[in-house]
PDB file of C-alpha atoms in Angstrom:
ATOM      1  CA  MET C1101     115.502-122.889  -2.146  1.00  0.00           C
ATOM      2  CA  ASP C1102     112.798-124.485  -0.033  1.00  0.00           C
ATOM      3  CA  ASP C1103     109.641-126.262  -1.150  1.00  0.00           C
ATOM      4  CA  LYS C1104     107.449-123.229  -0.483  1.00  0.00           C
ATOM      5  CA  GLU C1105     109.257-121.386  -3.248  1.00  0.00           C
ATOM      6  CA  GLY C1106     108.342-124.138  -5.712  1.00  0.00           C
ATOM      7  CA  GLY C1107     111.676-125.908  -5.942  1.00  0.00           C
ATOM      8  CA  SER C1108     114.066-128.323  -4.302  1.00  0.00           C
ATOM      9  CA  GLU C1109     117.754-129.063  -4.061  1.00  0.00           C
ATOM     10  CA  SER C1110     117.585-131.056  -7.306  1.00  0.00           C
ATOM     11  CA  GLY C1111     115.908-128.236  -9.247  1.00  0.00           C
ATOM     12  CA  PRO C1112     112.495-126.676  -9.813  1.00  0.00           C
ATOM     13  CA  SER C1113     109.448-128.924  -9.606  1.00  0.00           C
ATOM     14  CA  HIS C1114     106.898-129.195 -12.422  1.00  0.00           C
ATOM     15  CA  ASP C1115     103.262-130.173 -12.387  1.00  0.00           C
ATOM     16  CA  TRP C1116     102.746-131.850 -15.764  1.00  0.00           C
ATOM     17  CA  ALA C1117      99.000-131.756 -15.223  1.00  0.00           C
ATOM     18  CA  ASP C1118      99.163-127.964 -15.531  1.00  0.00           C
ATOM     19  CA  LEU C1119     100.526-128.033 -19.074  1.00  0.00           C
ATOM     20  CA  THR C1120      98.271-126.410 -21.630  1.00  0.00           C
ATOM     21  CA  HIS C1121      96.247-128.727 -23.823  1.00  0.00           C
ATOM     22  CA  GLU C1122      98.335-127.779 -26.864  1.00  0.00           C
ATOM     23  CA  CYS C1123     101.585-128.606 -25.033  1.00  0.00           C
ATOM     24  CA  LEU C1124     100.225-131.941 -23.858  1.00  0.00           C
ATOM     25  CA  VAL C1125      99.207-132.872 -27.390  1.00  0.00           C
ATOM     26  CA  ASN C1126     102.702-132.016 -28.590  1.00  0.00           C
ATOM     27  CA  VAL C1127     104.329-134.111 -25.850  1.00  0.00           C
ATOM     28  CA  LEU C1128     102.038-137.097 -26.394  1.00  0.00           C
ATOM     29  CA  SER C1129     102.697-137.077 -30.124  1.00  0.00           C
ATOM     30  CA  HIS C1130     106.178-138.408 -29.354  1.00  0.00           C
ATOM     31  CA  ILE C1131     105.078-141.567 -27.526  1.00  0.00           C
ATOM     32  CA  SER C1132     103.697-144.846 -28.841  1.00  0.00           C
ATOM     33  CA  LEU C1133     100.107-146.051 -28.904  1.00  0.00           C
ATOM     34  CA  GLU C1134     100.875-148.579 -26.180  1.00  0.00           C
ATOM     35  CA  ASP C1135     102.479-145.943 -23.948  1.00  0.00           C
ATOM     36  CA  ARG C1136      99.444-143.706 -24.315  1.00  0.00           C
ATOM     37  CA  TRP C1137      97.008-146.470 -23.403  1.00  0.00           C
ATOM     38  CA  ARG C1138      99.024-148.010 -20.585  1.00  0.00           C
ATOM     39  CA  GLY C1139     100.481-144.829 -19.121  1.00  0.00           C
ATOM     40  CA  ALA C1140      99.476-141.375 -20.324  1.00  0.00           C
ATOM     41  CA  MET C1141      95.719-141.953 -20.212  1.00  0.00           C
ATOM     42  CA  LEU C1142      95.937-142.947 -16.552  1.00  0.00           C
ATOM     43  CA  VAL C1143      97.798-139.847 -15.322  1.00  0.00           C
ATOM     44  CA  CYS C1144      94.877-137.439 -14.936  1.00  0.00           C
ATOM     45  CA  LYS C1145      91.803-136.104 -16.691  1.00  0.00           C
ATOM     46  CA  SER C1146      93.688-133.510 -18.724  1.00  0.00           C
ATOM     47  CA  TRP C1147      96.063-136.183 -20.069  1.00  0.00           C
ATOM     48  CA  LEU C1148      93.145-138.464 -20.894  1.00  0.00           C
ATOM     49  CA  ARG C1149      91.406-135.614 -22.706  1.00  0.00           C
ATOM     50  CA  ALA C1150      94.544-134.957 -24.752  1.00  0.00           C
ATOM     51  CA  CYS C1151      94.832-138.647 -25.679  1.00  0.00           C
ATOM     52  CA  ARG C1152      91.322-138.494 -27.074  1.00  0.00           C
ATOM     53  CA  GLU C1153      92.278-135.944 -29.702  1.00  0.00           C
ATOM     54  CA  PRO C1154      91.356-137.130 -33.225  1.00  0.00           C
ATOM     55  CA  CYS C1155      94.962-136.639 -34.366  1.00  0.00           C
ATOM     56  CA  PHE C1156      95.982-139.568 -32.124  1.00  0.00           C
ATOM     57  CA  ASN C1157      93.206-141.803 -33.358  1.00  0.00           C
ATOM     58  CA  THR C1158      93.563-141.922 -37.118  1.00  0.00           C
ATOM     59  CA  VAL C1159      95.389-145.273 -36.833  1.00  0.00           C
ATOM     60  CA  PHE C1160      94.630-148.069 -34.373  1.00  0.00           C
ATOM     61  CA  ASP C1161      97.204-150.838 -34.763  1.00  0.00           C
ATOM     62  CA  LEU C1162      97.399-153.709 -32.281  1.00  0.00           C
ATOM     63  CA  GLU C1163      98.809-156.163 -34.820  1.00  0.00           C
ATOM     64  CA  THR C1164     102.415-155.538 -33.833  1.00  0.00           C
ATOM     65  CA  ARG C1165     101.438-156.359 -30.260  1.00  0.00           C
ATOM     66  CA  PHE C1166      99.894-159.682 -31.324  1.00  0.00           C
ATOM     67  CA  ASP C1167     102.794-160.493 -33.624  1.00  0.00           C
ATOM     68  CA  SER C1168     105.293-160.093 -30.807  1.00  0.00           C
ATOM     69  CA  ALA C1169     103.372-162.357 -28.409  1.00  0.00           C
ATOM     70  CA  THR C1170     102.371-166.005 -28.451  1.00  0.00           C
ATOM     71  CA  GLU C1171      98.711-166.642 -29.131  1.00  0.00           C
ATOM     72  CA  LEU C1172      97.046-167.676 -25.873  1.00  0.00           C
ATOM     73  CA  PRO C1173      93.818-169.549 -25.096  1.00  0.00           C
ATOM     74  CA  ARG C1174      92.510-166.489 -23.236  1.00  0.00           C
ATOM     75  CA  HIS C1175      92.578-164.527 -26.502  1.00  0.00           C
ATOM     76  CA  TRP C1176      89.670-166.688 -27.654  1.00  0.00           C
ATOM     77  CA  THR C1177      87.484-165.968 -24.624  1.00  0.00           C
ATOM     78  CA  PRO C1178      84.426-163.668 -24.532  1.00  0.00           C
ATOM     79  CA  GLU C1179      86.155-161.526 -21.878  1.00  0.00           C
ATOM     80  CA  PHE C1180      89.132-160.772 -24.107  1.00  0.00           C
ATOM     81  CA  GLU C1181      86.866-160.078 -27.062  1.00  0.00           C
ATOM     82  CA  ARG C1182      84.914-157.532 -24.997  1.00  0.00           C
ATOM     83  CA  LYS C1183      88.153-155.730 -24.073  1.00  0.00           C
ATOM     84  CA  ILE C1184      89.183-155.452 -27.707  1.00  0.00           C
ATOM     85  CA  ASP C1185      85.698-154.258 -28.653  1.00  0.00           C
ATOM     86  CA  SER C1186      85.760-151.635 -25.927  1.00  0.00           C
ATOM     87  CA  MET C1187      89.124-150.280 -27.060  1.00  0.00           C
ATOM     88  CA  LEU C1188      88.085-150.168 -30.701  1.00  0.00           C
ATOM     89  CA  GLN C1189      84.781-148.481 -29.926  1.00  0.00           C
ATOM     90  CA  SER C1190      86.602-145.806 -27.920  1.00  0.00           C
ATOM     91  CA  VAL C1191      89.038-145.106 -30.743  1.00  0.00           C
ATOM     92  CA  VAL C1192      86.227-144.858 -33.288  1.00  0.00           C
ATOM     93  CA  LEU C1193      84.411-142.300 -31.150  1.00  0.00           C
ATOM     94  CA  TRP C1194      87.553-140.277 -30.440  1.00  0.00           C
ATOM     95  CA  SER C1195      88.594-140.259 -34.101  1.00  0.00           C
ATOM     96  CA  ASP C1196      85.567-138.176 -35.077  1.00  0.00           C
ATOM     97  CA  GLY C1197      85.459-139.820 -38.493  1.00  0.00           C
ATOM     98  CA  SER C1198      89.191-139.517 -39.202  1.00  0.00           C
ATOM     99  CA  LEU C1199      90.105-143.175 -38.582  1.00  0.00           C
ATOM    100  CA  THR C1200      91.847-144.590 -41.667  1.00  0.00           C
ATOM    101  CA  GLU C1201      93.532-147.770 -40.402  1.00  0.00           C
ATOM    102  CA  ILE C1202      92.430-150.552 -38.040  1.00  0.00           C
ATOM    103  CA  ARG C1203      94.566-153.611 -37.298  1.00  0.00           C
ATOM    104  CA  VAL C1204      93.164-155.716 -34.462  1.00  0.00           C
ATOM    105  CA  ARG C1205      92.291-159.320 -33.642  1.00  0.00           C
ATOM    106  CA  HIS C1206      89.460-160.938 -31.709  1.00  0.00           C
ATOM    107  CA  CYS C1207      86.928-158.171 -32.237  1.00  0.00           C
ATOM    108  CA  SER C1208      83.227-158.779 -32.906  1.00  0.00           C
ATOM    109  CA  ASN C1209      80.172-157.337 -34.619  1.00  0.00           C
ATOM    110  CA  ARG C1210      79.662-155.025 -31.630  1.00  0.00           C
ATOM    111  CA  SER C1211      82.630-152.823 -32.421  1.00  0.00           C
ATOM    112  CA  LEU C1212      82.578-153.249 -36.206  1.00  0.00           C
ATOM    113  CA  SER C1213      78.999-152.005 -36.298  1.00  0.00           C
ATOM    114  CA  LEU C1214      80.255-148.660 -34.999  1.00  0.00           C
ATOM    115  CA  VAL C1215      83.138-148.743 -37.497  1.00  0.00           C
ATOM    116  CA  ALA C1216      80.682-149.191 -40.361  1.00  0.00           C
ATOM    117  CA  GLU C1217      78.588-146.266 -39.149  1.00  0.00           C
ATOM    118  CA  SER C1218      81.373-143.828 -38.274  1.00  0.00           C
ATOM    119  CA  CYS C1219      84.456-144.478 -40.432  1.00  0.00           C
ATOM    120  CA  PRO C1220      83.744-143.475 -44.033  1.00  0.00           C
ATOM    121  CA  ASN C1221      87.452-142.772 -44.623  1.00  0.00           C
ATOM    122  CA  LEU C1222      88.685-146.180 -43.492  1.00  0.00           C
ATOM    123  CA  GLN C1223      91.314-147.561 -45.875  1.00  0.00           C
ATOM    124  CA  VAL C1224      92.786-150.515 -43.956  1.00  0.00           C
ATOM    125  CA  LEU C1225      90.827-153.106 -41.973  1.00  0.00           C
ATOM    126  CA  SER C1226      92.589-156.138 -40.513  1.00  0.00           C
ATOM    127  CA  ILE C1227      90.488-158.292 -38.163  1.00  0.00           C
ATOM    128  CA  LYS C1228      92.277-161.642 -38.102  1.00  0.00           C
ATOM    129  CA  SER C1229      91.088-164.370 -35.707  1.00  0.00           C
ATOM    130  CA  SER C1230      87.697-162.808 -35.052  1.00  0.00           C
ATOM    131  CA  PRO C1231      85.335-165.788 -34.707  1.00  0.00           C
ATOM    132  CA  HIS C1232      82.199-163.721 -34.104  1.00  0.00           C
ATOM    133  CA  VAL C1233      82.412-161.380 -37.088  1.00  0.00           C
ATOM    134  CA  THR C1234      79.664-162.371 -39.525  1.00  0.00           C
ATOM    135  CA  ASP C1235      78.377-161.660 -43.016  1.00  0.00           C
ATOM    136  CA  GLU C1236      75.763-159.338 -41.559  1.00  0.00           C
ATOM    137  CA  ILE C1237      78.303-156.843 -40.291  1.00  0.00           C
ATOM    138  CA  MET C1238      80.594-157.216 -43.306  1.00  0.00           C
ATOM    139  CA  ALA C1239      77.686-156.089 -45.491  1.00  0.00           C
ATOM    140  CA  LYS C1240      77.567-152.896 -43.422  1.00  0.00           C
ATOM    141  CA  ILE C1241      81.337-152.476 -43.677  1.00  0.00           C
ATOM    142  CA  ALA C1242      81.098-152.811 -47.462  1.00  0.00           C
ATOM    143  CA  SER C1243      78.563-149.987 -47.764  1.00  0.00           C
ATOM    144  CA  GLY C1244      79.914-147.810 -44.940  1.00  0.00           C
ATOM    145  CA  CYS C1245      83.634-147.969 -45.774  1.00  0.00           C
ATOM    146  CA  PRO C1246      83.872-147.704 -49.581  1.00  0.00           C
ATOM    147  CA  LYS C1247      87.473-146.426 -49.521  1.00  0.00           C
ATOM    148  CA  LEU C1248      88.946-149.715 -48.299  1.00  0.00           C
ATOM    149  CA  ARG C1249      92.177-150.569 -50.083  1.00  0.00           C
ATOM    150  CA  GLU C1250      93.366-153.352 -47.750  1.00  0.00           C
ATOM    151  CA  LEU C1251      91.278-156.027 -46.029  1.00  0.00           C
ATOM    152  CA  ASP C1252      92.385-158.991 -43.918  1.00  0.00           C
ATOM    153  CA  VAL C1253      89.716-161.462 -42.795  1.00  0.00           C
ATOM    154  CA  SER C1254      92.080-164.375 -42.147  1.00  0.00           C
ATOM    155  CA  TYR C1255      90.803-167.020 -39.693  1.00  0.00           C
ATOM    156  CA  CYS C1256      87.351-165.376 -39.642  1.00  0.00           C
ATOM    157  CA  TYR C1257      85.269-168.462 -40.374  1.00  0.00           C
ATOM    158  CA  GLU C1258      81.834-166.839 -40.077  1.00  0.00           C
ATOM    159  CA  ILE C1259      82.619-164.629 -43.079  1.00  0.00           C
ATOM    160  CA  SER C1260      81.572-166.295 -46.335  1.00  0.00           C
ATOM    161  CA  HIS C1261      81.982-165.686 -50.054  1.00  0.00           C
ATOM    162  CA  GLU C1262      78.848-163.509 -49.915  1.00  0.00           C
ATOM    163  CA  SER C1263      80.789-160.895 -47.945  1.00  0.00           C
ATOM    164  CA  LEU C1264      83.678-161.057 -50.390  1.00  0.00           C
ATOM    165  CA  ALA C1265      81.312-160.300 -53.247  1.00  0.00           C
ATOM    166  CA  LEU C1266      79.790-157.319 -51.417  1.00  0.00           C
ATOM    167  CA  ILE C1267      83.203-155.919 -50.501  1.00  0.00           C
ATOM    168  CA  GLY C1268      84.318-156.254 -54.105  1.00  0.00           C
ATOM    169  CA  ARG C1269      81.198-154.503 -55.417  1.00  0.00           C
ATOM    170  CA  HIS C1270      81.375-151.547 -53.045  1.00  0.00           C
ATOM    171  CA  CYS C1271      85.133-151.111 -52.524  1.00  0.00           C
ATOM    172  CA  SER C1272      86.611-150.625 -55.976  1.00  0.00           C
ATOM    173  CA  SER C1273      89.891-149.337 -54.507  1.00  0.00           C
ATOM    174  CA  LEU C1274      90.675-152.674 -52.849  1.00  0.00           C
ATOM    175  CA  ARG C1275      94.256-153.659 -53.695  1.00  0.00           C
ATOM    176  CA  ILE C1276      95.280-156.042 -50.885  1.00  0.00           C
ATOM    177  CA  PHE C1277      93.114-158.937 -49.706  1.00  0.00           C
ATOM    178  CA  ARG C1278      94.001-161.676 -47.226  1.00  0.00           C
ATOM    179  CA  ARG C1279      91.748-164.687 -46.671  1.00  0.00           C
ATOM    180  CA  ASN C1280      94.108-167.168 -44.999  1.00  0.00           C
ATOM    181  CA  LEU C1281      92.855-170.238 -43.133  1.00  0.00           C
ATOM    182  CA  MET C1282      94.475-172.059 -40.247  1.00  0.00           C
ATOM    183  CA  ASN C1283      96.730-174.982 -41.054  1.00  0.00           C
ATOM    184  CA  TRP C1284      94.184-177.795 -41.309  1.00  0.00           C
ATOM    185  CA  LEU C1285      96.824-180.230 -42.590  1.00  0.00           C
ATOM    186  CA  ASP C1286      98.741-180.023 -39.329  1.00  0.00           C
ATOM    187  CA  PRO C1287      96.547-178.327 -36.699  1.00  0.00           C
ATOM    188  CA  SER C1288      98.951-179.116 -33.841  1.00  0.00           C
ATOM    189  CA  GLN C1289     100.007-175.455 -33.565  1.00  0.00           C
ATOM    190  CA  HIS C1290      96.394-174.468 -32.848  1.00  0.00           C
ATOM    191  CA  ILE C1291      95.311-177.307 -30.553  1.00  0.00           C
ATOM    192  CA  ARG C1292      94.679-176.259 -26.936  1.00  0.00           C
ATOM    193  CA  ILE C1293      94.714-172.624 -28.026  1.00  0.00           C
ATOM    194  CA  VAL C1294      91.915-172.276 -30.560  1.00  0.00           C
ATOM    195  CA  PRO C1295      88.601-173.920 -29.529  1.00  0.00           C
ATOM    196  CA  SER C1296      88.271-177.283 -31.274  1.00  0.00           C
ATOM    197  CA  GLU C1297      84.777-176.503 -32.544  1.00  0.00           C
ATOM    198  CA  TYR C1298      86.191-173.453 -34.298  1.00  0.00           C
ATOM    199  CA  LEU C1299      88.963-175.462 -35.926  1.00  0.00           C
ATOM    200  CA  ASP C1300      86.289-177.857 -37.191  1.00  0.00           C
ATOM    201  CA  ALA C1301      84.382-174.940 -38.719  1.00  0.00           C
ATOM    202  CA  CYS C1302      87.127-174.280 -41.286  1.00  0.00           C
ATOM    203  CA  PRO C1303      85.476-173.221 -44.600  1.00  0.00           C
ATOM    204  CA  GLN C1304      85.350-176.121 -47.035  1.00  0.00           C
ATOM    205  CA  ASP C1305      84.377-174.469 -50.319  1.00  0.00           C
ATOM    206  CA  GLY C1306      87.402-172.499 -51.467  1.00  0.00           C
ATOM    207  CA  ASP C1307      86.060-172.223 -55.012  1.00  0.00           C
ATOM    208  CA  SER C1308      83.121-170.074 -53.858  1.00  0.00           C
ATOM    209  CA  ASP C1309      85.603-167.624 -52.348  1.00  0.00           C
ATOM    210  CA  ALA C1310      87.669-167.778 -55.528  1.00  0.00           C
ATOM    211  CA  THR C1311      84.616-167.063 -57.694  1.00  0.00           C
ATOM    212  CA  ALA C1312      83.756-163.949 -55.668  1.00  0.00           C
ATOM    213  CA  ILE C1313      87.369-162.737 -55.748  1.00  0.00           C
ATOM    214  CA  GLY C1314      87.787-163.275 -59.478  1.00  0.00           C
ATOM    215  CA  LYS C1315      84.464-161.649 -60.335  1.00  0.00           C
ATOM    216  CA  PHE C1316      84.311-158.715 -57.948  1.00  0.00           C
ATOM    217  CA  MET C1317      87.930-157.813 -57.049  1.00  0.00           C
ATOM    218  CA  PRO C1318      89.518-157.102 -60.449  1.00  0.00           C
ATOM    219  CA  ASN C1319      91.955-154.473 -59.160  1.00  0.00           C
ATOM    220  CA  LEU C1320      93.789-156.631 -56.617  1.00  0.00           C
ATOM    221  CA  LEU C1321      97.571-156.445 -56.541  1.00  0.00           C
ATOM    222  CA  HIS C1322      98.189-158.643 -53.482  1.00  0.00           C
ATOM    223  CA  LEU C1323      96.213-161.783 -52.623  1.00  0.00           C
ATOM    224  CA  GLU C1324      96.790-164.327 -49.832  1.00  0.00           C
ATOM    225  CA  LEU C1325      94.834-167.593 -49.653  1.00  0.00           C
ATOM    226  CA  ARG C1326      96.997-169.765 -47.411  1.00  0.00           C
ATOM    227  CA  PHE C1327      95.481-173.210 -46.734  1.00  0.00           C
ATOM    228  CA  SER C1328      92.443-172.431 -48.860  1.00  0.00           C
ATOM    229  CA  LYS C1329      90.638-175.475 -50.235  1.00  0.00           C
ATOM    230  CA  LEU C1330      90.191-173.984 -53.692  1.00  0.00           C
ATOM    231  CA  THR C1331      90.782-176.212 -56.719  1.00  0.00           C
ATOM    232  CA  SER C1332      92.251-175.571 -60.151  1.00  0.00           C
ATOM    233  CA  LYS C1333      88.836-174.284 -61.275  1.00  0.00           C
ATOM    234  CA  GLY C1334      88.840-171.578 -58.605  1.00  0.00           C
ATOM    235  CA  LEU C1335      92.440-170.606 -59.299  1.00  0.00           C
ATOM    236  CA  VAL C1336      91.683-170.132 -62.993  1.00  0.00           C
ATOM    237  CA  LEU C1337      88.756-167.851 -62.117  1.00  0.00           C
ATOM    238  CA  ILE C1338      91.046-165.725 -59.957  1.00  0.00           C
ATOM    239  CA  SER C1339      93.736-165.586 -62.642  1.00  0.00           C
ATOM    240  CA  GLU C1340      91.256-164.584 -65.329  1.00  0.00           C
ATOM    241  CA  GLY C1341      89.556-161.960 -63.154  1.00  0.00           C
ATOM    242  CA  CYS C1342      92.515-160.422 -61.288  1.00  0.00           C
ATOM    243  CA  LEU C1343      94.921-159.740 -64.128  1.00  0.00           C
ATOM    244  CA  ASN C1344      96.879-157.085 -62.207  1.00  0.00           C
ATOM    245  CA  LEU C1345      98.055-159.415 -59.430  1.00  0.00           C
ATOM    246  CA  GLU C1346     101.680-158.914 -58.430  1.00  0.00           C
ATOM    247  CA  TYR C1347     101.744-161.125 -55.306  1.00  0.00           C
ATOM    248  CA  LEU C1348      99.923-164.421 -54.804  1.00  0.00           C
ATOM    249  CA  ASP C1349     100.286-166.672 -51.753  1.00  0.00           C
ATOM    250  CA  LEU C1350      98.945-170.207 -52.177  1.00  0.00           C
ATOM    251  CA  SER C1351     100.917-171.818 -49.354  1.00  0.00           C
ATOM    252  CA  GLY C1352      99.174-174.904 -48.022  1.00  0.00           C
ATOM    253  CA  CYS C1353      96.577-175.116 -50.819  1.00  0.00           C
ATOM    254  CA  ALA C1354      96.573-178.913 -50.938  1.00  0.00           C
ATOM    255  CA  ASN C1355      94.083-179.259 -53.794  1.00  0.00           C
ATOM    256  CA  LEU C1356      96.387-177.552 -56.302  1.00  0.00           C
ATOM    257  CA  THR C1357      99.109-179.203 -58.354  1.00  0.00           C
ATOM    258  CA  SER C1358     102.172-177.626 -59.909  1.00  0.00           C
ATOM    259  CA  ARG C1359     100.518-177.894 -63.323  1.00  0.00           C
ATOM    260  CA  ASP C1360      97.406-176.062 -62.046  1.00  0.00           C
ATOM    261  CA  ILE C1361      99.573-173.203 -60.816  1.00  0.00           C
ATOM    262  CA  VAL C1362     101.624-172.966 -64.012  1.00  0.00           C
ATOM    263  CA  ASN C1363      98.494-172.928 -66.179  1.00  0.00           C
ATOM    264  CA  ALA C1364      96.703-170.327 -64.075  1.00  0.00           C
ATOM    265  CA  SER C1365      99.703-168.038 -63.579  1.00  0.00           C
ATOM    266  CA  SER C1366     100.159-167.790 -67.358  1.00  0.00           C
ATOM    267  CA  TYR C1367      97.339-165.221 -67.287  1.00  0.00           C
ATOM    268  CA  LEU C1368      99.159-163.064 -64.737  1.00  0.00           C
ATOM    269  CA  LYS C1369     101.675-161.047 -66.717  1.00  0.00           C
ATOM    270  CA  ASN C1370     102.436-158.683 -63.801  1.00  0.00           C
ATOM    271  CA  LEU C1371     103.028-161.425 -61.234  1.00  0.00           C
ATOM    272  CA  LYS C1372     106.281-160.848 -59.327  1.00  0.00           C
ATOM    273  CA  THR C1373     105.934-163.224 -56.365  1.00  0.00           C
ATOM    274  CA  ILE C1374     104.035-166.481 -56.028  1.00  0.00           C
ATOM    275  CA  LYS C1375     104.213-168.752 -52.996  1.00  0.00           C
ATOM    276  CA  LYS C1376     103.373-172.305 -53.990  1.00  0.00           C
ATOM    277  CA  PRO C1377     101.906-175.087 -51.802  1.00  0.00           C
ATOM    278  CA  ASN C1378     105.261-176.757 -51.170  1.00  0.00           C
ATOM    279  CA  PHE C1379     104.837-178.839 -48.022  1.00  0.00           C
ATOM    280  CA  TYR C1380     104.552-182.310 -46.580  1.00  0.00           C
ATOM    281  CA  ILE C1381     101.077-183.766 -46.198  1.00  0.00           C
ATOM    282  CA  PRO C1382     100.510-186.465 -43.542  1.00  0.00           C
ATOM    283  CA  ARG C1383      99.079-189.516 -45.291  1.00  0.00           C
ATOM    284  CA  SER C1384      96.486-189.779 -42.545  1.00  0.00           C
ATOM    285  CA  VAL C1385      94.846-186.673 -43.967  1.00  0.00           C
ATOM    286  CA  TYR C1386      93.807-188.579 -47.052  1.00  0.00           C
ATOM    287  CA  HIS C1387      93.515-192.087 -45.601  1.00  0.00           C
ATOM    288  CA  ALA C1388      94.746-193.278 -48.987  1.00  0.00           C
ATOM    289  CA  GLU C1389      96.049-196.767 -49.670  1.00  0.00           C
ATOM    290  CA  ARG C1390      99.149-197.048 -51.849  1.00  0.00           C
ATOM    291  CA  TYR C1391      99.857-200.110 -53.913  1.00  0.00           C
ATOM    292  CA  GLY C1392     102.547-202.070 -55.748  1.00  0.00           C
ATOM    293  CA  LEU C1393     106.053-200.677 -55.714  1.00  0.00           C
ATOM    294  CA  TRP C1394     104.961-197.700 -53.615  1.00  0.00           C
ATOM    295  CA  ARG C1395     103.846-200.056 -50.830  1.00  0.00           C
ATOM    296  CA  LEU C1396     107.185-201.898 -51.007  1.00  0.00           C
ATOM    297  CA  TYR C1397     108.978-198.538 -50.840  1.00  0.00           C
ATOM    298  CA  ASP C1398     106.950-197.563 -47.770  1.00  0.00           C
ATOM    299  CA  GLU C1399     107.673-200.818 -45.981  1.00  0.00           C
ATOM    300  CA  ARG C1400     111.378-200.579 -46.704  1.00  0.00           C
ATOM    301  CA  PHE C1401     111.924-196.948 -45.798  1.00  0.00           C
ATOM    302  CA  GLN C1402     108.963-196.476 -43.424  1.00  0.00           C
ATOM    303  CA  THR C1403     107.782-193.305 -45.120  1.00  0.00           C
ATOM    304  CA  ASP C1404     104.695-191.626 -43.775  1.00  0.00           C
ATOM    305  CA  VAL C1405     104.610-188.428 -45.800  1.00  0.00           C
ATOM    306  CA  PHE C1406     104.837-187.420 -49.405  1.00  0.00           C
ATOM    307  CA  ARG C1407     105.633-184.119 -51.082  1.00  0.00           C
ATOM    308  CA  ILE C1408     103.456-182.170 -53.448  1.00  0.00           C
TER     309      ILE C1408
END
């Protein structure tokens, strides 16, 4: 069979661009999000049109991509942020209101403004490491996405306790909340990656966050506050207000003692997992002088850390 008859020695040829829209949608449903964005969308206009179907844009999850790669300095640049914003804005428009889950990093108010306006069915929002997301846009998210059941604003230092209160007031279905901070006790893992001025902007008042959580998020089941600077007062407020908690992560919370945690967790009858602040703290963090026998012990064994 020659080429004029539509075939070759290896078999009949096929023009995938001629597939019906319904067939294309069926084929594309079997490939990953990454394969659609990096391959299928670039084939031709008909493939791009199929990739824009709302059924492919109910979930936008880039978190697995970030988890599998090392954080890079370029991720914290305006150029990278604009790329993430552009992708998210496209997905929001293509979803036609059906978007229920967003897991990205390094987005900004530009894209989240469209999310707040166009995603009333959103249930999951994870925007870790987004330095330019502010209280202003989180207020719009709170009113525009009342069905939120999971929210992650870890490493978003422009989001304050005011946003947490608004989210709690408007999103009564919230069950999972993550407000983790970067490791300020040992920032070496972030140096030369995260801008130093951003590391210095780490929120200082963990008890304000704790007050908002305890007062306005009573239905939480899962709470993460790694490296928060909350004190025993804030932890008690959370324990008294979030009685249904099953999972609590307090890793790196240097202002809490074992006694604080025991006293506060006595309120939490449903608690199944608690991660305590069990770590070494460099003495230089506190610049504390130690006296008497402790000084003799230091000189003899040359210790430079102590354990909480």
